[in-house]
Structures are given as structure tokens and as C-alpha cells.
PDB file of C-alpha atoms in Angstrom:
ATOM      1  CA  UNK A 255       0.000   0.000   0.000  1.00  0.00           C
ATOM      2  CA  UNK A 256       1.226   3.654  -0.669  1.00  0.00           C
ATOM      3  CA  UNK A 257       0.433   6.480   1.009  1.00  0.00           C
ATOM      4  CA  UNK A 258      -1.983   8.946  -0.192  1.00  0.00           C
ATOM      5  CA  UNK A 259      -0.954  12.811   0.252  1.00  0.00           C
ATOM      6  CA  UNK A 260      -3.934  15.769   0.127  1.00  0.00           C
ATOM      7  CA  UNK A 261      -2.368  18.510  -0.134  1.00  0.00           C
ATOM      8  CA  UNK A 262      -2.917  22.069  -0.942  1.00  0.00           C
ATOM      9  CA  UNK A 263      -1.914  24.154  -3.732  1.00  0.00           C
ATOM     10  CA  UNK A 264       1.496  25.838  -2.928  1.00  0.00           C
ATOM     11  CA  UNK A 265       1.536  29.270  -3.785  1.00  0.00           C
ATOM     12  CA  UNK A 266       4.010  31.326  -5.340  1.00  0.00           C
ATOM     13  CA  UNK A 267       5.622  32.572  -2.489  1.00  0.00           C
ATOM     14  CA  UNK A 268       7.914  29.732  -0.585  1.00  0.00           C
ATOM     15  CA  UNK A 269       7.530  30.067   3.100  1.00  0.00           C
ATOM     16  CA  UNK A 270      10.613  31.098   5.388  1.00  0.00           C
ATOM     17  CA  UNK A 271      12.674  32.328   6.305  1.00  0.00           C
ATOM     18  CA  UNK A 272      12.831  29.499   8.899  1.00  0.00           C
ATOM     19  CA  UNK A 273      13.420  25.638   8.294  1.00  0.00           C
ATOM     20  CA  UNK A 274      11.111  22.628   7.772  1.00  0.00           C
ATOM     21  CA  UNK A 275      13.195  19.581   8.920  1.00  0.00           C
ATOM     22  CA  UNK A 276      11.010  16.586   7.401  1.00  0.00           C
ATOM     23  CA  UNK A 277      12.146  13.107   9.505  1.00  0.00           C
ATOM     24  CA  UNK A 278      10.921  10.779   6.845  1.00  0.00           C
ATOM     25  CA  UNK A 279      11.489   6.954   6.855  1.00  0.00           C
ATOM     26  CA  UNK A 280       9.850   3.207   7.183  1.00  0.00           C
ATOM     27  CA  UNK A 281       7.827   1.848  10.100  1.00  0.00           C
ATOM     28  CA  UNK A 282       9.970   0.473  12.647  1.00  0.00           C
ATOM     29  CA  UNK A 283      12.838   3.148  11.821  1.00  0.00           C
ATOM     30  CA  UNK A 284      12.771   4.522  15.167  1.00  0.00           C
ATOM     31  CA  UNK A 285      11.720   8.104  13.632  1.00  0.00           C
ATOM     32  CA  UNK A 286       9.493   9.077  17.277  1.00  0.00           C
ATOM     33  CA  UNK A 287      12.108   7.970  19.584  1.00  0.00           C
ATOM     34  CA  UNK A 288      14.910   9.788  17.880  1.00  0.00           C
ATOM     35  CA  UNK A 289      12.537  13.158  17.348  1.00  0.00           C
ATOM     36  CA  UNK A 290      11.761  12.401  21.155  1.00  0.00           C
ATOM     37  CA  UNK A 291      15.431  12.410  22.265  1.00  0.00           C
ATOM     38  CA  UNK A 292      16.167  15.690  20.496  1.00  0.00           C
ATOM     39  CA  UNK A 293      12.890  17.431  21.404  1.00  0.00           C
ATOM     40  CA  UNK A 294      14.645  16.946  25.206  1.00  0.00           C
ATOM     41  CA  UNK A 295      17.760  18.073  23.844  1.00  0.00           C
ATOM     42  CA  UNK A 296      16.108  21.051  22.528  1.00  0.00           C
ATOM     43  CA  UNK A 297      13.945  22.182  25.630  1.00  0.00           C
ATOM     44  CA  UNK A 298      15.359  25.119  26.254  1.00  0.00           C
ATOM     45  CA  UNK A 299      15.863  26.570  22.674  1.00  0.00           C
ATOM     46  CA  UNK A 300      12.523  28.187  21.867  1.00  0.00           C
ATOM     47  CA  UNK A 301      13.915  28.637  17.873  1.00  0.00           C
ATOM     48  CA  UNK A 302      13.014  24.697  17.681  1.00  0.00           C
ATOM     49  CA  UNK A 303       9.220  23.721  17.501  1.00  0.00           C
ATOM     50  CA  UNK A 304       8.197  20.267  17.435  1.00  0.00           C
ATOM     51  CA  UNK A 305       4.735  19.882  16.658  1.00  0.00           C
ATOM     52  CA  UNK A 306       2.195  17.255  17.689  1.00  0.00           C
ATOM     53  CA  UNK A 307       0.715  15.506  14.538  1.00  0.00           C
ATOM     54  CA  UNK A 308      -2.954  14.797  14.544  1.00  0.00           C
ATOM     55  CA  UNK A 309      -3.349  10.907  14.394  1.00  0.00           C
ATOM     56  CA  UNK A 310      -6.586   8.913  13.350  1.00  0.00           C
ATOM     57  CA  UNK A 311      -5.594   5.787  15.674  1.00  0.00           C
ATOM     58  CA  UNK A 312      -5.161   5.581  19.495  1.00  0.00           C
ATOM     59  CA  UNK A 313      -2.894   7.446  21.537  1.00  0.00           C
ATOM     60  CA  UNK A 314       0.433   5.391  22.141  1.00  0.00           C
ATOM     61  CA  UNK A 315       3.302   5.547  24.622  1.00  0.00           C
ATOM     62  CA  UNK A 316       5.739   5.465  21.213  1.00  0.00           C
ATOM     63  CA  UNK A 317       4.767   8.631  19.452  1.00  0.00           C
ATOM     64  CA  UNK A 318       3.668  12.345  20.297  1.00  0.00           C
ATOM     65  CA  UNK A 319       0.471  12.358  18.627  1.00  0.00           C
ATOM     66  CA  UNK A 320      -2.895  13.793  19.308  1.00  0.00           C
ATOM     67  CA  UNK A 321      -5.096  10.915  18.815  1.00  0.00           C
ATOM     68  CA  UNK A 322      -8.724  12.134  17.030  1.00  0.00           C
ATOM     69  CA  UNK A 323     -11.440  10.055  15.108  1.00  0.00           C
ATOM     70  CA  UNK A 324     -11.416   9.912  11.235  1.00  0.00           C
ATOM     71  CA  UNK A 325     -14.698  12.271  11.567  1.00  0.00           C
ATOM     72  CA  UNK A 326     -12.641  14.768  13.661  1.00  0.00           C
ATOM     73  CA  UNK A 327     -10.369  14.550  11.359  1.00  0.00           C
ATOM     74  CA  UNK A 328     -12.249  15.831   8.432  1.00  0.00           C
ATOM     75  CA  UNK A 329     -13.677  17.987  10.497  1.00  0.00           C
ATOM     76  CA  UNK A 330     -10.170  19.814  11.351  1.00  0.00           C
ATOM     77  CA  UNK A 331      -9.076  19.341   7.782  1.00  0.00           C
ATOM     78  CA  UNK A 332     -12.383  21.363   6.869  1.00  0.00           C
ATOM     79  CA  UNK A 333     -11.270  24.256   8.994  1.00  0.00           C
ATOM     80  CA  UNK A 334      -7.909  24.451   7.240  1.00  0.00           C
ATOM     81  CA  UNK A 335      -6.442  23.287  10.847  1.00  0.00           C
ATOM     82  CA  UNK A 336      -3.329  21.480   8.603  1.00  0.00           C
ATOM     83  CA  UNK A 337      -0.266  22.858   6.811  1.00  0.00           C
ATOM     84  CA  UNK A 338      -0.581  19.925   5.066  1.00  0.00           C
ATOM     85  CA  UNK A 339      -1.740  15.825   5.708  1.00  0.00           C
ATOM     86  CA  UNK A 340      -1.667  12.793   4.312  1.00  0.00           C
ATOM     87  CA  UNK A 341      -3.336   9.133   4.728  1.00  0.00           C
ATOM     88  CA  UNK A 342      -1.250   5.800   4.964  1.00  0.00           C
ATOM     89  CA  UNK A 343      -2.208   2.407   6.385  1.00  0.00           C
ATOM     90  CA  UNK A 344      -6.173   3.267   6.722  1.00  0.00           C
ATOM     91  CA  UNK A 345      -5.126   6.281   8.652  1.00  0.00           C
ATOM     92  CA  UNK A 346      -5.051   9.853   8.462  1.00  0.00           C
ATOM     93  CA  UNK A 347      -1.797  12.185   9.739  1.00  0.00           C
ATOM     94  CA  UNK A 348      -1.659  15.925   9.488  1.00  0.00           C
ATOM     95  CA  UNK A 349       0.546  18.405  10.918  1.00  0.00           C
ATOM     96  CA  UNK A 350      -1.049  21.667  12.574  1.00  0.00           C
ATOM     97  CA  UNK A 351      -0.926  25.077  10.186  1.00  0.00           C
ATOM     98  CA  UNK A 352       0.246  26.987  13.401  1.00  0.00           C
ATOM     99  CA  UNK A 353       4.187  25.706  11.262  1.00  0.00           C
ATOM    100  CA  UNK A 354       3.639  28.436   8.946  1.00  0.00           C
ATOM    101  CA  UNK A 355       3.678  31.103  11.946  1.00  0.00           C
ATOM    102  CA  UNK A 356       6.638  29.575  13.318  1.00  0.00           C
ATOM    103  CA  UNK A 357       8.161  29.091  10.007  1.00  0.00           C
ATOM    104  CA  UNK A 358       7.750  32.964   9.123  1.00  0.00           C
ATOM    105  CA  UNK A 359       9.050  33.521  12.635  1.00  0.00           C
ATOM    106  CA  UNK A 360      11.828  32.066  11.344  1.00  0.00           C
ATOM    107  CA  UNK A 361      11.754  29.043  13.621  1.00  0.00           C
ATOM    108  CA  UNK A 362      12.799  25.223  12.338  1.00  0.00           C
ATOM    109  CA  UNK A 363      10.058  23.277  12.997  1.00  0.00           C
ATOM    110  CA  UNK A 364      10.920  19.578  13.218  1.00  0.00           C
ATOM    111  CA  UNK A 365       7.901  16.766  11.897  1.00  0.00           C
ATOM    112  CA  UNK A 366       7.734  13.436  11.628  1.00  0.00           C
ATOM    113  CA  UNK A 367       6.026  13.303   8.342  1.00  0.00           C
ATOM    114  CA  UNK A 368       5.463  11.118   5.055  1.00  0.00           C
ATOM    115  CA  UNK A 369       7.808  10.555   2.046  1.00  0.00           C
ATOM    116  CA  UNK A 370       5.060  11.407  -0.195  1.00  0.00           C
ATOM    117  CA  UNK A 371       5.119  14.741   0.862  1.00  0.00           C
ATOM    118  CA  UNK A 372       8.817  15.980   0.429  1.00  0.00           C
ATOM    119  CA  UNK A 373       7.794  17.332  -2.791  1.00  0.00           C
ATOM    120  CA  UNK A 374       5.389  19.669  -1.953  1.00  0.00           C
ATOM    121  CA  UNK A 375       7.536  21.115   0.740  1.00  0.00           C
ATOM    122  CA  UNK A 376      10.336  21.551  -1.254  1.00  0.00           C
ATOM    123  CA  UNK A 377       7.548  23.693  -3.301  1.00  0.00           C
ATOM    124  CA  UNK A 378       6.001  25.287  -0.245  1.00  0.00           C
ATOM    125  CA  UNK A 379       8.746  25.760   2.032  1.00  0.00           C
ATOM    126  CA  UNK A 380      12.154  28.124   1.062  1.00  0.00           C
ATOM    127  CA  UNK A 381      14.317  25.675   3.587  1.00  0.00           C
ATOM    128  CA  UNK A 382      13.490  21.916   3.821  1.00  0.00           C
ATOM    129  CA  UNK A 383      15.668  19.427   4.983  1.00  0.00           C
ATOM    130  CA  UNK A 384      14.727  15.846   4.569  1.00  0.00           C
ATOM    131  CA  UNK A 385      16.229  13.446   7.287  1.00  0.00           C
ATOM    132  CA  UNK A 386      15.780   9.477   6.406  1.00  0.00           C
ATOM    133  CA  UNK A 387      15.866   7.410   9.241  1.00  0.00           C
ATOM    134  CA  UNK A 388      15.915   3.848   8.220  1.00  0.00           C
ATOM    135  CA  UNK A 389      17.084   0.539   9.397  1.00  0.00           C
ATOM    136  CA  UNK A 390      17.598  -2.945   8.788  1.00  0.00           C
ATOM    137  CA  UNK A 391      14.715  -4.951   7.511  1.00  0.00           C
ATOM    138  CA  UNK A 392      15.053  -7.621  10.754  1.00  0.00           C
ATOM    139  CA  UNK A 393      15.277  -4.356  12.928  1.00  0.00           C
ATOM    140  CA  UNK A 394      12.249  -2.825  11.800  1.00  0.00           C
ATOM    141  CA  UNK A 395      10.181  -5.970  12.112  1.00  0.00           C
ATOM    142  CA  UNK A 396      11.339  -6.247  15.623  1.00  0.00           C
ATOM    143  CA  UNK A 397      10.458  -2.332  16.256  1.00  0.00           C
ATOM    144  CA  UNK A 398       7.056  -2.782  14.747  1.00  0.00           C
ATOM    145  CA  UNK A 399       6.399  -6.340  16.832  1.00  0.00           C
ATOM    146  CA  UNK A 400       7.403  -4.775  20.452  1.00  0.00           C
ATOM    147  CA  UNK A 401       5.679  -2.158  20.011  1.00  0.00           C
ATOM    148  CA  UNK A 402       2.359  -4.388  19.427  1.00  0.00           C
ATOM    149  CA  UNK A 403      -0.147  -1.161  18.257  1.00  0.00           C
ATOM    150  CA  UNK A 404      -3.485  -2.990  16.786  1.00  0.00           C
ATOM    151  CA  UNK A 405      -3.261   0.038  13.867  1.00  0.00           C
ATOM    152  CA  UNK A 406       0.103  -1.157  12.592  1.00  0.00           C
ATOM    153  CA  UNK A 407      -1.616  -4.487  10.736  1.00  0.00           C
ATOM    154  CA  UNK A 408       0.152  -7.248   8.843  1.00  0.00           C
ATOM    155  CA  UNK A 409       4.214  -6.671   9.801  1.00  0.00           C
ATOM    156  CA  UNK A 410       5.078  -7.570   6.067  1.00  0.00           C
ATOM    157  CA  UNK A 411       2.785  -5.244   4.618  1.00  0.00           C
ATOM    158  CA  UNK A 412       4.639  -2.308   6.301  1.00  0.00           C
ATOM    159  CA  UNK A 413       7.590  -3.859   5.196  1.00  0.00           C
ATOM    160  CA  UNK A 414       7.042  -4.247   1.841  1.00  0.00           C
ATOM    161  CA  UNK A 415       5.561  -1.003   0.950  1.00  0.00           C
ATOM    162  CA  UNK A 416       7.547   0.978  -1.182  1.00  0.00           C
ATOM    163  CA  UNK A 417       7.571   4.576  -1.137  1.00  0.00           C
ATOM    164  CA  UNK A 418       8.958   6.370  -4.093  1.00  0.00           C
ATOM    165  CA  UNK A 419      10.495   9.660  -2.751  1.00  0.00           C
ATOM    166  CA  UNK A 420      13.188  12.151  -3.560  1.00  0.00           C
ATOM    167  CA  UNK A 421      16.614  11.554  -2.310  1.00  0.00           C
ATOM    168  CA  UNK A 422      16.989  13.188   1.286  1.00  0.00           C
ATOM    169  CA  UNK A 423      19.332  15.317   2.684  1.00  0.00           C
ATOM    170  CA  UNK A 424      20.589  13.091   5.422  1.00  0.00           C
ATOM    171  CA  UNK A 425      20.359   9.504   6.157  1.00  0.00           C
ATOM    172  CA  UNK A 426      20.843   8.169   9.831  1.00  0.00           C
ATOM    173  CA  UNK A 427      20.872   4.322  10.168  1.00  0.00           C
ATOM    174  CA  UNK A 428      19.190   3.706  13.324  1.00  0.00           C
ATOM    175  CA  UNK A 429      21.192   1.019  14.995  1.00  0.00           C
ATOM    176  CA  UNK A 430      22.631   0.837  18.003  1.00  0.00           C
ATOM    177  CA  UNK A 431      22.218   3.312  20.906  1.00  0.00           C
ATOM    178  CA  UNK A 432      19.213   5.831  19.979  1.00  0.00           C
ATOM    179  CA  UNK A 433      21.440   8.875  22.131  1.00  0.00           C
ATOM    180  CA  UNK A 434      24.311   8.127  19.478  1.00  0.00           C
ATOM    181  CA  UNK A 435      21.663   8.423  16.459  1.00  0.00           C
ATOM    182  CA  UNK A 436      19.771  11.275  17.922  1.00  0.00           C
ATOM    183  CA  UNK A 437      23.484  12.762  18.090  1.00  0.00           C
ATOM    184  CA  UNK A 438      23.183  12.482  14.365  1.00  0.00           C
ATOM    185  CA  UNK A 439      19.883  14.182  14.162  1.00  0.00           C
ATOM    186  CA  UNK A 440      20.345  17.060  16.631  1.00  0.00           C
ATOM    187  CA  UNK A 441      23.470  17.466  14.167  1.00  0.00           C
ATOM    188  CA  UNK A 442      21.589  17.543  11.060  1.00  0.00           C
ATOM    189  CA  UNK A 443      18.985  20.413  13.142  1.00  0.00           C
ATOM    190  CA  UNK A 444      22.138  22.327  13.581  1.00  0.00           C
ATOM    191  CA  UNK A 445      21.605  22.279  17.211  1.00  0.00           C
ATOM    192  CA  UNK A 446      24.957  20.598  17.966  1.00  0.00           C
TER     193      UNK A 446
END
């Protein structure tokens, strides 16, 4: 299954002069916990926003998502309450349009976000930088087992969906200690 981005038009004028730092990358990569380590690391630096995403699935201990039905959902999508969303596995992901004030502010906002929409940010957004977190494919299926969430599904069908995308920016192979990665990521921020 791909994923499915809706996505408005972008207009003419890029948004900036802050940074969108997209952390893109396959179930299982370890995306939340490395976004998790450097929102920490990044407490007391106010020019770093990490926004919650709005999630159509249950809240979970893994990710920092505020969990809302699908008819909430629309609802908020309706109201223009997303920068921009998309829909993978059944469910529905968007990130709040408060960015674009923090963006203009000339913040770097940091997301965890879909592959499919690199594209439109890089048309949207004056300074994107695409982080790919991957892993292993026995790694990932471990990731995605422990964490046992009923909305994940089949194991091999997140492992064998293929998601054309752009080439990023930065890669970080998530193995070994997650402090040593999330090194890597506060790095790629420019926070270190």
C-alpha cells in the first residue's frame, strides 16, 4: 500500500525564512524515539518547535500524537487546521498550520512526516531538509512487533511497501544506541 498525500496548492511565495526539517522513513525506523530524544535536547531553545501531529488511531506511549477520530479529522481538515496531511495504512496524519507562523518567525520546525510529501515542501517551504531514518529490515520488524499497536496491521505489509520519494538530505541508520543516532539528528537540526 502507498500512502496517499492531500495537499494544498502551494503558492508562489515559498515560506521562510525558517526551516522545515522533514524526519521521513519506514515503520519500525525509530523516527518518534529519535525526534523524542532531540525534542529533550532542545527544551530550552525556543527557535526549535516540534509539533504534535494529529493521528486517526489511538494514543500510544511510542509517538507524540494527538489521537482524534477519522470524523474529527475531516472535520479539522475542513477548517484548514493542517499545513498539510496525508493518509497511509487506513489512517489519516496531518501536521497543525500553526508551522507556517513559526516558520515565518523564522523558527525550524521539526515533523515526523510522510515521504510522499517531500515534494510539496520543497515547493512550499524556502528551507526543507529531509532526514531518512531507516534501518535494517530484521530491525524494523522487531520495532514494529514490540511495540504491538493494533493500527500497525500485517508486519510484512509495512515492510514491503515501497515509497517512491526524492533523495533526502541526510540519512541516519538507526542502529545501536538511539542517544548516538539522535546525536546524528540534533546534528543535522544544527543544534549541535
Amino acid at each position: 500500500m502507498s500512502d496517499v498525500a492531500t495537499l494544498p496548492a502551494p503558492s508562489m511565495d515559498l515560506i521562510g525564512p525558517g526551516r522545515l526539517v522533514l524526519v521521513v522513513g519506514p515503520s519500525g525506523a525509530g523516527k518518534d524515539t529519535l525526534i523524542g530524544l532531540a525534542q529533550v535536547a532542545c527544551a530550552d531553545d525556543n527557535n526549535i518547535v516540534f509539533p504534535q501531529r494529529v493521528v486517526t488511531r489511538e494514543a500510544s506511549s511510542f509517538e507524540n500524537n494527538e489521537a482524534v477520530s477519522q470524523m474529527q479529522f475531516g472535520q479539522m481538515l475542513a477548517h484548514g487546521n493542517f499545513a498539510f496531511q496525508w493518509e497511509a495504512h487506513g489512517l489519516r496524519y496531518g501536521v497543525p498550520s500553526s508551522i507556517v507562523e513559526d516558520i515565518r518567525a523564522g523558527r525550524a520546525v521539526i515533523v515526523n512526516a510522510s515521504r510522499t510529501i517531500i515534494e510539496f515542501a520543497r515547493r512550499s517551504y524556502a528551507n526543507v531538509t529531509v532526514i531518512s531514518v531507516t534501518a535494517p529490515p530484521d530491525v524494523l520488524a522487531e520495532r514494529i512487533t514490540a511495540r504491538a499497536r493494533p493500527s500497525d496491521g500485517q508486519i510484512g505489509d509495512r515492510l514491503r511497501r515501497a515509497v517512491v520519494a526524492p533523495v533526502p538530505d541526510v540519512v541516519i541508520n538507526n542502529v545501536g544506541l538511539a542517544e548516538d543516532r539522535a546525536a546524528e539528528l540534533l546534528r543535522a537540526i544544527g543544534r549541535v
